[in-house]
Every structure is written in C-alpha cells, then in structure tokens.
Amino acid sequence: MDTLVAELLIPFGYDYMRKAMWVSALVGGTCAFLSAYLMLKGWSLMGDALGHAIVPGVAVAAIAGAPFAAGAFAAGLLASLAMHVVRQKSRLREDAVIGLVFTTLFALGLLIASLRPTAVSIQTIVLGNILAIADEDVVQVAVIAAVSLAVMAVVWKDMMVTFFDEAHARSIGIRVGALKVVFFTLLSACTVAALQAVGACLVIAMVVTPGATAYLLADRFGRLVAIAVALGTTTSAVGAYLSYFLDGATGGVIVTLQTVLFGLAFVFAPKHGVLAARRRRAATLEATP
Amino acid sequence: MNAPVPADRLAAAASTAAASTAAASTAAASTAGVPPAAAAPRGDGILVDRLSVTYPNGMTAVRDASFALDPGTICALVGVNGSGKSTVFKAIMGFVRPSAGTVRLTGLPVPQALKRNIVAYVPQSEEVDWNFPVLVEDVVMMGRYGHMNLLRVASRDDRRKVDAALERVGMTAFRRRQIGELSGGQKKRVFLARALAQEGRIILLDEPFTGVDVTTEAAIVALLRDLRDAGHVMLVSTHNLGSVPDFCDQVVLLDRTVLAAGPTAAVFTRANLERTFGGVLRNFSLGGAALHADADADRRSLTVLTDDERPLVLYGDDAGRDADGPDAADAAGRDDERRR
Ligand SMILES: Nc1ncnc2c1ncn2[C@@H]1O[C@H](COP(=O)(O)OP(=O)(O)O)[C@@H](O)[C@H]1O
Ligand SMILES: [Mg+2]
C-alpha cells in the first residue's frame, strides 16, 4: 500500500514534472476560458486554424533565434487579420477560407522547418513537449496566461454581450470592433501557449472541448465559464501527471481526458444529456396517452 | 407629398391618432384635415438625411433615404423583404457606415448617441442565438450594462429596474428560463423588457410582430403607446399592414429608398402601398352588388390589402376604385383571423 502511494507521488519529486503540471494547468485553464466564447460563435475551427497557422512563425523564430512566442504570435495575428479581410471582402464561406489560408501556412511552416532540421524540431511543433519545456518558455507561457486571464476578468461580461448580441453591445456604447480584436489577440497568444503544451494538432481541443462540455452542463454564461475553466485546468494538470506513467505524449493524454469528460456530459448531463432527453420524451409520452 | 385630403374621409384614422397622441403636429393635422406641412417633424428624435448604404460586396441596399421623427412618435417602417428595413436600422445603430448622407439621434451623431446609451434595439428573432446560455433575467440585465461601471456589477437599482421591466411585460414567472425555452411571443417580450430596462430615448424594433400571437401583439402595442406618451421615439419595422393605422403616428414606406414618409393618414394610402409592395401585395376588392343590396346607389367598396400578415382593410366610397383616393384606414380587420 505504502509503496503504491510512494509510486503515485513520484512525479511530484521531479522538478520537470511539477513544472509540466502547473504550466499545463495554467494553459488549460486560460484556453478553456476562451473556449467558452469561441464555440458559441461557431468559430471553433478558428482555433484549429490558428494552431496550424502559427507554425511558420515558430519555425522562422527558431531559425532566427528570436523568442518562440514572438514569431508564433506575429504569424497568428497575421492569420487572424487575413482571415477577417478575406471573409469581409469575398463571398467565400468561412470553412473554405480557413481550409485555404491555414493549411497553406502550415505547409509553409513544415517546409521551412524541414529545410533547417537542426534548428527546428517538427516533432516538437506538431506534438508539443511540455516535459522538456525550457525555463524562458515557461516565463513566456506564464506571462501570456496571466495577461489573458487578467484581461478576461475585466471584460468577460462585455465580451459576452458582444458575442450574444452585437447590436445591443453597440447600443450601450461597447466598442465591439476593439473588443473582437482583443479576443483574437488573446486567442492567438493562448494558441501559442497551448502549442508548447500539446502541439499544433491538438490546440483545437484545448480551445473547444472544455467549453463544449460546459455548454452541456450550464444554462448561464458565468457558470459555463467557471465549469470550462475548472475542466481545462484539472484535465491539463492530471493529463501531465498521467503522462509520466503512461510514458505517452502529454498532449494526447490531456485531450483524451477532456474528450472522456465530454462524453460523460454528453450522456449524463442533467438537462442537456442524451439520457435526460430520453427521460423527458418518455415523460411526455406518458402524460399524453 | 400627398394631395390635401377631405376631412370626413380621414375620420377613422385621425380619431385614433388624435386620441392616442399628444403630439401637436398630429393633432393639428387631424383638425385641419391636411398633412401638417407647417408642423412637419424636425427630426429631434431621429433624423435620417439622404442616407445611402452600400455593403462591402457592392450591394446598395438603401439609396438617398430621408425621414425625420420627433420625440413622442411611433413610426412604422414598411416595405417588402429585402427593401432595406434592417439596413436602415443598422445605419441608425452605426452598424454599417453610410456611403452618403447622415443620421442624427436626438441631434447627436450616432457614435455619441450610442455612448450616451440613447438607443435601445429589439432585434429580429432570426438574429438572436436562442441556444446561447443566458436566462431571461440575464438578457434583461444586459439592458442595464450601459448604466453600470466598467466591470458591469449590478447595483440594487439595476436589479429593481430589471424586476420592473420583467413585470411590465408579464415575464416575471419565466425569469429563470433559458431563452430558447420560450414561445415566440415570450421571446419578443424578453427583448422588449431589455429595452425598457435600458431606458433609451429611441427604441428600434425590427419586426416585433412576426411569429407573435395576437395577445402579445396587443400587449406590445399597448406598451409602445405608453412609451410614446412618455416621450420616447419608436421606429417599428413591420409588414403587418393591418395594425399600422392602429398605433403608428408616422409611416415610412421603403423600397430601397423612401417612397413616402409622413403622418399615417396621409402616407398609408392604397396607392402608396401598391407602389411599395408591387406585385407582392395581395389585394381583394369587393364592391357593387357583391357588397351592397342597392349596388347602384352605394358606391362604397371593401378592399383588403395584405402581403402575408394581418391584412389592411379599406372601406369607403372609393377605397377599391380610386387609386389616388385617400384611405379611410378603418381597422375593421383588427380581430380578423390572422393569415398565419
Ligand atoms: N451584410 C450584407 N451584405 C450584403 N448584402 C446585404 C447584407 N445585408 C443585407 N443585404 C442586402 O440588402 C438588401 C436589404 O436587406 P435588409 O435591409 O435586410 O431588408 P429587410 O430587412 O427589409 O428585409 C437585401 O437585398 C439584402 O440581400
Ligand atoms: Mg429585416
């Protein structure tokens, strides 16, 4: 028994594991906060798109010796703006724009990385490597998360009104355009942070799944955010912890955990779950014989 | 814009208008029986001046539209689908930038008016995401945000006003429901309550009667009348022709531009409506032997105009025959069966 407990506590004895757990938790919580907004607008794929679009920025930064986050952030911002402009000025559907612009950027990133294999590790970009995260990257991630959480703590209600009813937001003097820029700036930044933790391919899960799960469990936005953040934080910390034993990619473990929770909510959610719907249907059938 | 109108023919429409408004201009119009050229609205509420709006894709939805509304007015914005009603609203809200012309709200440019929380907007049902995780009371509280500090923390006063607004539209019992779990009429009431809580001088309502039951419609109309008496300006887009003469002092007829604007009695005529709706308008005329026993002596006829909502019923000497004649905008069809 004691040996089992000791075994379970092993990860906490390693500096790199402790770091991986708290950094993952921070990233997971912040991304989850944004996920509450992103999935409500039907913009979920933007998260995926950004995750891929920042790859060339990361690659260039690595080659130039610039901070990892700076390159990624610049690329992400550029991609967001390009996306916005194409959508405003053309008749292309959003999914087509995303598919076009962002796969191109991802391909470009892979190309750049493969040209200089010693400077950039494609594997790290695509899969992330939180267990081996460098201290300066930890600082970057912590700053991004802290700033994002601070900003959202102030504007979360304005942001909610803007996402719910833009016309009303305008009518009460909220600067809708500026607020959207803030949102996508934060999203780009958090995508960069998530890239470190789970890699480019799984970023989308971090910025969609917690919000989607919470959506099944809450009818009020404030509660939805709270649930999403709680889910994002715990799944990320626990995922990092478990990856020590499983010896698997941390990103894979975190996202699997999040998906399992989504599945549980999907079936068992008290009001919006499959079982609840079935119970309601049965009740109505009984009431009207 | 219209020829002077004999007073007796206006009786029906004018008496409703005079009874329900204190606005001097309308009262003058009804006693004189003439469109009030002298007392034309000055636009102290809403002033839309030679407005053109072109969307980014090159589509010009509204061209050279002008109208003016004073405080204490209910104005109908009437036109077919795609005639630019929502676009006019968007321009008033500063949602789209005019490619030409200006909009002034209580004398202020749009951005300043918005900053001062002067405009409340009741959206078209299709524009609302009914699956959004908010409760009825949350939506109404959003009306108070403009009165709160930066963090949007509700004061006791804000809560009291939310309660009062919910009570006034009869939605108190539903305040803890998620907004998607309401009927069409209840959904409208929620957003009306939000506008009440916001206390804006100008209230824009985009198709408030679409998909709404008759009880709710009557409740909305009663509420709008109260607000008019309190000095608010309301612009109501609708294709519910039958109810327009009931409660609107002014009418703006829209078809990519303003075809006619002014007092209901002068503007809401059969000829103007036919111009506005073109072939879309369904039109039934009954006259002569079909309507009267002494067909030769009685030249009065009955005309029913409708696009697809509550019909407009015209009854009088030349309601059906003389396209240039004025309408006796008799709301006889008020309690008629709705078409859907
Ligand atoms: N965002 C937009 N981009 C391009 N065209 C638009 C947009 N919104 C509306 N339109 C076009 O402008 C015209 C007027 O639309 P709208 O103002 O919504 O009319 P209504 O509200 O009277 O039905 C329509 O032909 C519509 O297709
Ligand atoms: Mg419309």
GROMACS .gro file of N, CA and C in nm, chain B residues 69-184:
model
  348
  358LEU      N    1  -3.816   6.223  -3.737
  358LEU     CA    2  -3.913   6.188  -3.633
  358LEU      C    3  -3.884   6.266  -3.506
  359ASP      N    4  -3.991   6.313  -3.442
  359ASP     CA    5  -3.976   6.389  -3.318
  359ASP      C    6  -4.004   6.299  -3.197
  360PRO      N    7  -3.964   6.343  -3.080
  360PRO     CA    8  -3.997   6.267  -2.958
  360PRO      C    9  -4.149   6.248  -2.945
  361GLY      N   10  -4.188   6.138  -2.886
  361GLY     CA   11  -4.330   6.111  -2.869
  361GLY      C   12  -4.396   6.061  -2.996
  362THR      N   13  -4.323   5.982  -3.074
  362THR     CA   14  -4.375   5.933  -3.202
  362THR      C   15  -4.357   5.782  -3.211
  363ILE      N   16  -4.456   5.715  -3.270
  363ILE     CA   17  -4.435   5.578  -3.314
  363ILE      C   18  -4.439   5.581  -3.466
  364CYS      N   19  -4.335   5.532  -3.527
  364CYS     CA   20  -4.328   5.535  -3.672
  364CYS      C   21  -4.312   5.393  -3.726
  365ALA      N   22  -4.394   5.358  -3.825
  365ALA     CA   23  -4.381   5.227  -3.889
  365ALA      C   24  -4.284   5.238  -4.006
  366LEU      N   25  -4.199   5.138  -4.018
  366LEU     CA   26  -4.109   5.128  -4.132
  366LEU      C   27  -4.160   5.010  -4.214
  367VAL      N   28  -4.220   5.040  -4.328
  367VAL     CA   29  -4.293   4.937  -4.402
  367VAL      C   30  -4.227   4.913  -4.537
  368GLY      N   31  -4.211   4.786  -4.571
  368GLY     CA   32  -4.156   4.751  -4.701
  368GLY      C   33  -4.147   4.600  -4.713
  369VAL      N   34  -4.131   4.550  -4.836
  369VAL     CA   35  -4.121   4.406  -4.856
  369VAL      C   36  -3.989   4.356  -4.798
  370ASN      N   37  -3.974   4.224  -4.789
  370ASN     CA   38  -3.846   4.166  -4.750
  370ASN      C   39  -3.739   4.209  -4.849
  371GLY      N   40  -3.628   4.254  -4.798
  371GLY     CA   41  -3.520   4.297  -4.885
  371GLY      C   42  -3.531   4.443  -4.927
  372SER      N   43  -3.629   4.515  -4.873
  372SER     CA   44  -3.644   4.655  -4.911
  372SER      C   45  -3.548   4.746  -4.834
  373GLY      N   46  -3.479   4.690  -4.736
  373GLY     CA   47  -3.377   4.767  -4.666
  373GLY      C   48  -3.416   4.812  -4.525
  374LYS      N   49  -3.518   4.750  -4.469
  374LYS     CA   50  -3.562   4.791  -4.334
  374LYS      C   51  -3.450   4.766  -4.232
  375SER      N   52  -3.400   4.644  -4.233
  375SER     CA   53  -3.293   4.613  -4.137
  375SER      C   54  -3.170   4.698  -4.164
  376THR      N   55  -3.147   4.728  -4.290
  376THR     CA   56  -3.031   4.810  -4.323
  376THR      C   57  -3.043   4.950  -4.263
  377VAL      N   58  -3.164   5.007  -4.269
  377VAL     CA   59  -3.185   5.138  -4.207
  377VAL      C   60  -3.157   5.130  -4.057
  378PHE      N   61  -3.203   5.022  -3.994
  378PHE     CA   62  -3.173   5.004  -3.852
  378PHE      C   63  -3.023   4.998  -3.828
  379LYS      N   64  -2.957   4.919  -3.912
  379LYS     CA   65  -2.812   4.904  -3.893
  379LYS      C   66  -2.741   5.038  -3.906
  380ALA      N   67  -2.790   5.121  -3.999
  380ALA     CA   68  -2.728   5.252  -4.016
  380ALA      C   69  -2.753   5.339  -3.894
  381ILE      N   70  -2.874   5.330  -3.839
  381ILE     CA   71  -2.906   5.410  -3.721
  381ILE      C   72  -2.821   5.365  -3.602
  382MET      N   73  -2.790   5.235  -3.599
  382MET     CA   74  -2.707   5.182  -3.490
  382MET      C   75  -2.558   5.199  -3.516
  383GLY      N   76  -2.523   5.253  -3.632
  383GLY     CA   77  -2.382   5.265  -3.664
  383GLY      C   78  -2.317   5.132  -3.699
  384PHE      N   79  -2.400   5.035  -3.732
  384PHE     CA   80  -2.350   4.902  -3.767
  384PHE      C   81  -2.286   4.902  -3.904
  385VAL      N   82  -2.349   4.973  -3.994
  385VAL     CA   83  -2.290   4.992  -4.127
  385VAL      C   84  -2.265   5.141  -4.143
  386ARG      N   85  -2.159   5.174  -4.210
  386ARG     CA   86  -2.129   5.316  -4.229
  386ARG      C   87  -2.200   5.364  -4.356
  387PRO      N   88  -2.272   5.475  -4.348
  387PRO     CA   89  -2.338   5.527  -4.468
  387PRO      C   90  -2.235   5.560  -4.575
  388SER      N   91  -2.266   5.524  -4.699
  388SER     CA   92  -2.176   5.566  -4.807
  388SER      C   93  -2.206   5.712  -4.844
  389ALA      N   94  -2.324   5.759  -4.808
  389ALA     CA   95  -2.357   5.900  -4.823
  389ALA      C   96  -2.467   5.933  -4.724
  390GLY      N   97  -2.478   6.061  -4.690
  390GLY     CA   98  -2.585   6.105  -4.600
  390GLY      C   99  -2.547   6.090  -4.454
  391THR      N  100  -2.638   6.134  -4.367
  391THR     CA  101  -2.609   6.131  -4.225
  391THR      C  102  -2.729   6.082  -4.145
  392VAL      N  103  -2.700   6.036  -4.026
  392VAL     CA  104  -2.804   6.000  -3.930
  392VAL      C  105  -2.775   6.078  -3.802
  393ARG      N  106  -2.879   6.143  -3.746
  393ARG     CA  107  -2.863   6.211  -3.617
  393ARG      C  108  -2.967   6.159  -3.520
  394LEU      N  109  -2.926   6.134  -3.399
  394LEU     CA  110  -3.016   6.082  -3.296
  394LEU      C  111  -3.023   6.183  -3.184
  395THR      N  112  -3.140   6.232  -3.156
  395THR     CA  113  -3.162   6.344  -3.064
  395THR      C  114  -3.058   6.454  -3.089
  396GLY      N  115  -3.034   6.479  -3.217
  396GLY     CA  116  -2.943   6.585  -3.255
  396GLY      C  117  -2.796   6.548  -3.253
  397LEU      N  118  -2.764   6.426  -3.204
  397LEU     CA  119  -2.624   6.387  -3.192
  397LEU      C  120  -2.584   6.293  -3.305
  398PRO      N  121  -2.456   6.295  -3.344
  398PRO     CA  122  -2.407   6.193  -3.436
  398PRO      C  123  -2.417   6.055  -3.369
  399VAL      N  124  -2.428   5.951  -3.452
  399VAL     CA  125  -2.454   5.816  -3.399
  399VAL      C  126  -2.355   5.772  -3.290
  400PRO      N  127  -2.224   5.782  -3.312
  400PRO     CA  128  -2.133   5.730  -3.209
  400PRO      C  129  -2.155   5.796  -3.072
  401GLN      N  130  -2.180   5.927  -3.073
  401GLN     CA  131  -2.204   5.995  -2.945
  401GLN      C  132  -2.333   5.950  -2.880
  402ALA      N  133  -2.436   5.933  -2.965
  402ALA     CA  134  -2.565   5.888  -2.912
  402ALA      C  135  -2.551   5.750  -2.848
  403LEU      N  136  -2.473   5.662  -2.912
  403LEU     CA  137  -2.454   5.528  -2.858
  403LEU      C  138  -2.378   5.534  -2.726
  404LYS      N  139  -2.280   5.621  -2.722
  404LYS     CA  140  -2.202   5.634  -2.598
  404LYS      C  141  -2.293   5.678  -2.484
  405ARG      N  142  -2.394   5.757  -2.517
  405ARG     CA  143  -2.484   5.805  -2.411
  405ARG      C  144  -2.601   5.711  -2.385
  406ASN      N  145  -2.597   5.592  -2.450
  406ASN     CA  146  -2.697   5.492  -2.415
  406ASN      C  147  -2.839   5.537  -2.452
  407ILE      N  148  -2.850   5.608  -2.565
  407ILE     CA  149  -2.979   5.667  -2.602
  407ILE      C  150  -3.067   5.570  -2.680
  408VAL      N  151  -3.003   5.474  -2.750
  408VAL     CA  152  -3.078   5.388  -2.841
  408VAL      C  153  -3.093   5.247  -2.783
  409ALA      N  154  -3.214   5.195  -2.785
  409ALA     CA  155  -3.237   5.055  -2.750
  409ALA      C  156  -3.283   4.982  -2.876
  410TYR      N  157  -3.239   4.859  -2.891
  410TYR     CA  158  -3.268   4.784  -3.013
  410TYR      C  159  -3.332   4.651  -2.979
  411VAL      N  160  -3.447   4.625  -3.036
  411VAL     CA  161  -3.513   4.496  -3.019
  411VAL      C  162  -3.494   4.417  -3.149
  412PRO      N  163  -3.408   4.316  -3.147
  412PRO     CA  164  -3.369   4.252  -3.272
  412PRO      C  165  -3.479   4.163  -3.331
  413GLN      N  166  -3.465   4.140  -3.460
  413GLN     CA  167  -3.547   4.043  -3.531
  413GLN      C  168  -3.517   3.905  -3.472
  414SER      N  169  -3.616   3.820  -3.460
  414SER     CA  170  -3.595   3.691  -3.394
  414SER      C  171  -3.484   3.608  -3.459
  415GLU      N  172  -3.475   3.616  -3.592
  415GLU     CA  173  -3.375   3.534  -3.661
  415GLU      C  174  -3.233   3.575  -3.626
  416GLU      N  175  -3.218   3.698  -3.576
  416GLU     CA  176  -3.083   3.746  -3.546
  416GLU      C  177  -3.032   3.696  -3.412
  417VAL      N  178  -3.120   3.639  -3.332
  417VAL     CA  179  -3.081   3.601  -3.197
  417VAL      C  180  -3.039   3.454  -3.192
  418ASP      N  181  -2.931   3.426  -3.120
  418ASP     CA  182  -2.890   3.288  -3.098
  418ASP      C  183  -2.966   3.237  -2.976
  419TRP      N  184  -3.074   3.165  -3.001
  419TRP     CA  185  -3.161   3.123  -2.891
  419TRP      C  186  -3.099   3.012  -2.808
  420ASN      N  187  -2.992   2.951  -2.855
  420ASN     CA  188  -2.924   2.848  -2.777
  420ASN      C  189  -2.818   2.905  -2.685
  421PHE      N  190  -2.800   3.035  -2.691
  421PHE     CA  191  -2.697   3.097  -2.608
  421PHE      C  192  -2.730   3.075  -2.460
  422PRO      N  193  -2.631   3.037  -2.380
  422PRO     CA  194  -2.660   3.007  -2.239
  422PRO      C  195  -2.684   3.132  -2.155
  423VAL      N  196  -2.800   3.192  -2.172
  423VAL     CA  197  -2.840   3.303  -2.085
  423VAL      C  198  -2.985   3.282  -2.043
  424LEU      N  199  -3.016   3.324  -1.923
  424LEU     CA  200  -3.153   3.318  -1.874
  424LEU      C  201  -3.225   3.447  -1.912
  425VAL      N  202  -3.356   3.443  -1.904
  425VAL     CA  203  -3.437   3.561  -1.934
  425VAL      C  204  -3.388   3.682  -1.856
  426GLU      N  205  -3.367   3.665  -1.727
  426GLU     CA  206  -3.327   3.780  -1.646
  426GLU      C  207  -3.186   3.829  -1.680
  427ASP      N  208  -3.102   3.739  -1.730
  427ASP     CA  209  -2.968   3.781  -1.773
  427ASP      C  210  -2.978   3.877  -1.892
  428VAL      N  211  -3.068   3.841  -1.986
  428VAL     CA  212  -3.084   3.925  -2.105
  428VAL      C  213  -3.134   4.063  -2.065
  429VAL      N  214  -3.232   4.067  -1.977
  429VAL     CA  215  -3.287   4.196  -1.936
  429VAL      C  216  -3.181   4.277  -1.862
  430MET      N  217  -3.101   4.208  -1.783
  430MET     CA  218  -2.993   4.278  -1.712
  430MET      C  219  -2.893   4.341  -1.809
  431MET      N  220  -2.876   4.279  -1.926
  431MET     CA  221  -2.785   4.338  -2.025
  431MET      C  222  -2.830   4.479  -2.062
  432GLY      N  223  -2.959   4.505  -2.052
  432GLY     CA  224  -3.008   4.639  -2.078
  432GLY      C  225  -2.952   4.742  -1.981
  433ARG      N  226  -2.911   4.696  -1.864
  433ARG     CA  227  -2.860   4.788  -1.762
  433ARG      C  228  -2.709   4.811  -1.775
  434TYR      N  229  -2.641   4.729  -1.854
  434TYR     CA  230  -2.495   4.737  -1.860
  434TYR      C  231  -2.444   4.878  -1.887
  435GLY      N  232  -2.516   4.948  -1.976
  435GLY     CA  233  -2.472   5.083  -2.011
  435GLY      C  234  -2.477   5.179  -1.893
  436HIS      N  235  -2.551   5.143  -1.789
  436HIS     CA  236  -2.561   5.230  -1.671
  436HIS      C  237  -2.463   5.187  -1.562
  437MET      N  238  -2.389   5.078  -1.587
  437MET     CA  239  -2.302   5.025  -1.480
  437MET      C  240  -2.158   5.070  -1.500
  438ASN      N  241  -2.074   5.034  -1.402
  438ASN     CA  242  -1.931   5.065  -1.414
  438ASN      C  243  -1.865   4.967  -1.511
  439LEU      N  244  -1.735   4.979  -1.523
  439LEU     CA  245  -1.660   4.903  -1.622
  439LEU      C  246  -1.673   4.752  -1.603
  440LEU      N  247  -1.683   4.708  -1.478
  440LEU     CA  248  -1.691   4.565  -1.451
  440LEU      C  249  -1.834   4.512  -1.461
  441ARG      N  250  -1.929   4.601  -1.488
  441ARG     CA  251  -2.070   4.563  -1.504
  441ARG      C  252  -2.122   4.490  -1.381
  442VAL      N  253  -2.102   4.550  -1.267
  442VAL     CA  254  -2.157   4.495  -1.144
  442VAL      C  255  -2.292   4.561  -1.119
  443ALA      N  256  -2.396   4.479  -1.105
  443ALA     CA  257  -2.532   4.532  -1.091
  443ALA      C  258  -2.554   4.593  -0.953
  444SER      N  259  -2.613   4.711  -0.950
  444SER     CA  260  -2.649   4.773  -0.823
  444SER      C  261  -2.791   4.730  -0.785
  445ARG      N  262  -2.836   4.771  -0.667
  445ARG     CA  263  -2.972   4.738  -0.627
  445ARG      C  264  -3.071   4.804  -0.723
  446ASP      N  265  -3.038   4.927  -0.763
  446ASP     CA  266  -3.124   4.999  -0.857
  446ASP      C  267  -3.138   4.923  -0.989
  447ASP      N  268  -3.026   4.868  -1.037
  447ASP     CA  269  -3.030   4.790  -1.161
  447ASP      C  270  -3.123   4.670  -1.146
  448ARG      N  271  -3.111   4.600  -1.033
  448ARG     CA  272  -3.196   4.482  -1.011
  448ARG      C  273  -3.343   4.521  -1.005
  449ARG      N  274  -3.368   4.632  -0.939
  449ARG     CA  275  -3.506   4.678  -0.926
  449ARG      C  276  -3.565   4.709  -1.064
  450LYS      N  277  -3.485   4.771  -1.148
  450LYS     CA  278  -3.535   4.807  -1.281
  450LYS      C  279  -3.556   4.684  -1.369
  451VAL      N  280  -3.470   4.583  -1.350
  451VAL     CA  281  -3.490   4.457  -1.422
  451VAL      C  282  -3.621   4.391  -1.377
  452ASP      N  283  -3.643   4.389  -1.246
  452ASP     CA  284  -3.768   4.332  -1.194
  452ASP      C  285  -3.888   4.405  -1.253
  453ALA      N  286  -3.880   4.539  -1.252
  453ALA     CA  287  -3.991   4.620  -1.301
  453ALA      C  288  -4.018   4.593  -1.449
  454ALA      N  289  -3.910   4.583  -1.527
  454ALA     CA  290  -3.926   4.561  -1.671
  454ALA      C  291  -3.988   4.424  -1.697
  455LEU      N  292  -3.942   4.322  -1.623
  455LEU     CA  293  -3.998   4.188  -1.640
  455LEU      C  294  -4.146   4.187  -1.604
  456GLU      N  295  -4.177   4.258  -1.498
  456GLU     CA  296  -4.315   4.264  -1.453
  456GLU      C  297  -4.402   4.331  -1.560
  457ARG      N  298  -4.349   4.438  -1.616
  457ARG     CA  299  -4.427   4.517  -1.711
  457ARG      C  300  -4.461   4.439  -1.837
  458VAL      N  301  -4.374   4.347  -1.878
  458VAL     CA  302  -4.406   4.267  -1.997
  458VAL      C  303  -4.464   4.132  -1.959
  459GLY      N  304  -4.488   4.112  -1.829
  459GLY     CA  305  -4.551   3.989  -1.784
  459GLY      C  306  -4.463   3.866  -1.796
  460MET      N  307  -4.332   3.883  -1.774
  460MET     CA  308  -4.241   3.769  -1.788
  460MET      C  309  -4.175   3.731  -1.656
  461THR      N  310  -4.225   3.783  -1.547
  461THR     CA  311  -4.163   3.755  -1.418
  461THR      C  312  -4.159   3.606  -1.389
  462ALA      N  313  -4.265   3.536  -1.424
  462ALA     CA  314  -4.271   3.393  -1.394
  462ALA      C  315  -4.168   3.313  -1.472
  463PHE      N  316  -4.117   3.371  -1.581
  463PHE     CA  317  -4.026   3.296  -1.668
  463PHE      C  318  -3.882   3.343  -1.654
  464ARG      N  319  -3.853   3.420  -1.552
  464ARG     CA  320  -3.722   3.488  -1.547
  464ARG      C  321  -3.605   3.391  -1.536
  465ARG      N  322  -3.627   3.271  -1.484
  465ARG     CA  323  -3.515   3.177  -1.470
  465ARG      C  324  -3.508   3.078  -1.586
  466ARG      N  325  -3.585   3.100  -1.690
  466ARG     CA  326  -3.579   3.011  -1.807
  466ARG      C  327  -3.463   3.050  -1.898
  467GLN      N  328  -3.404   2.948  -1.961
  467GLN     CA  329  -3.309   2.976  -2.068
  467GLN      C  330  -3.390   3.029  -2.187
  468ILE      N  331  -3.339   3.127  -2.260
  468ILE     CA  332  -3.422   3.198  -2.357
  468ILE      C  333  -3.476   3.111  -2.469
  469GLY      N  334  -3.409   2.997  -2.496
  469GLY     CA  335  -3.459   2.910  -2.602
  469GLY      C  336  -3.585   2.835  -2.563
  470GLU      N  337  -3.616   2.833  -2.433
  470GLU     CA  338  -3.730   2.755  -2.384
  470GLU      C  339  -3.858   2.837  -2.376
  471LEU      N  340  -3.870   2.936  -2.466
  471LEU     CA  341  -3.987   3.025  -2.462
  471LEU      C  342  -4.062   3.018  -2.594
  472SER      N  343  -4.188   3.061  -2.591
  472SER     CA  344  -4.265   3.070  -2.715
  472SER      C  345  -4.224   3.197  -2.790
  473GLY      N  346  -4.269   3.208  -2.915
  473GLY     CA  347  -4.233   3.323  -2.998
  473GLY      C  348  -4.268   3.455  -2.932
   0.00000   0.00000   0.00000
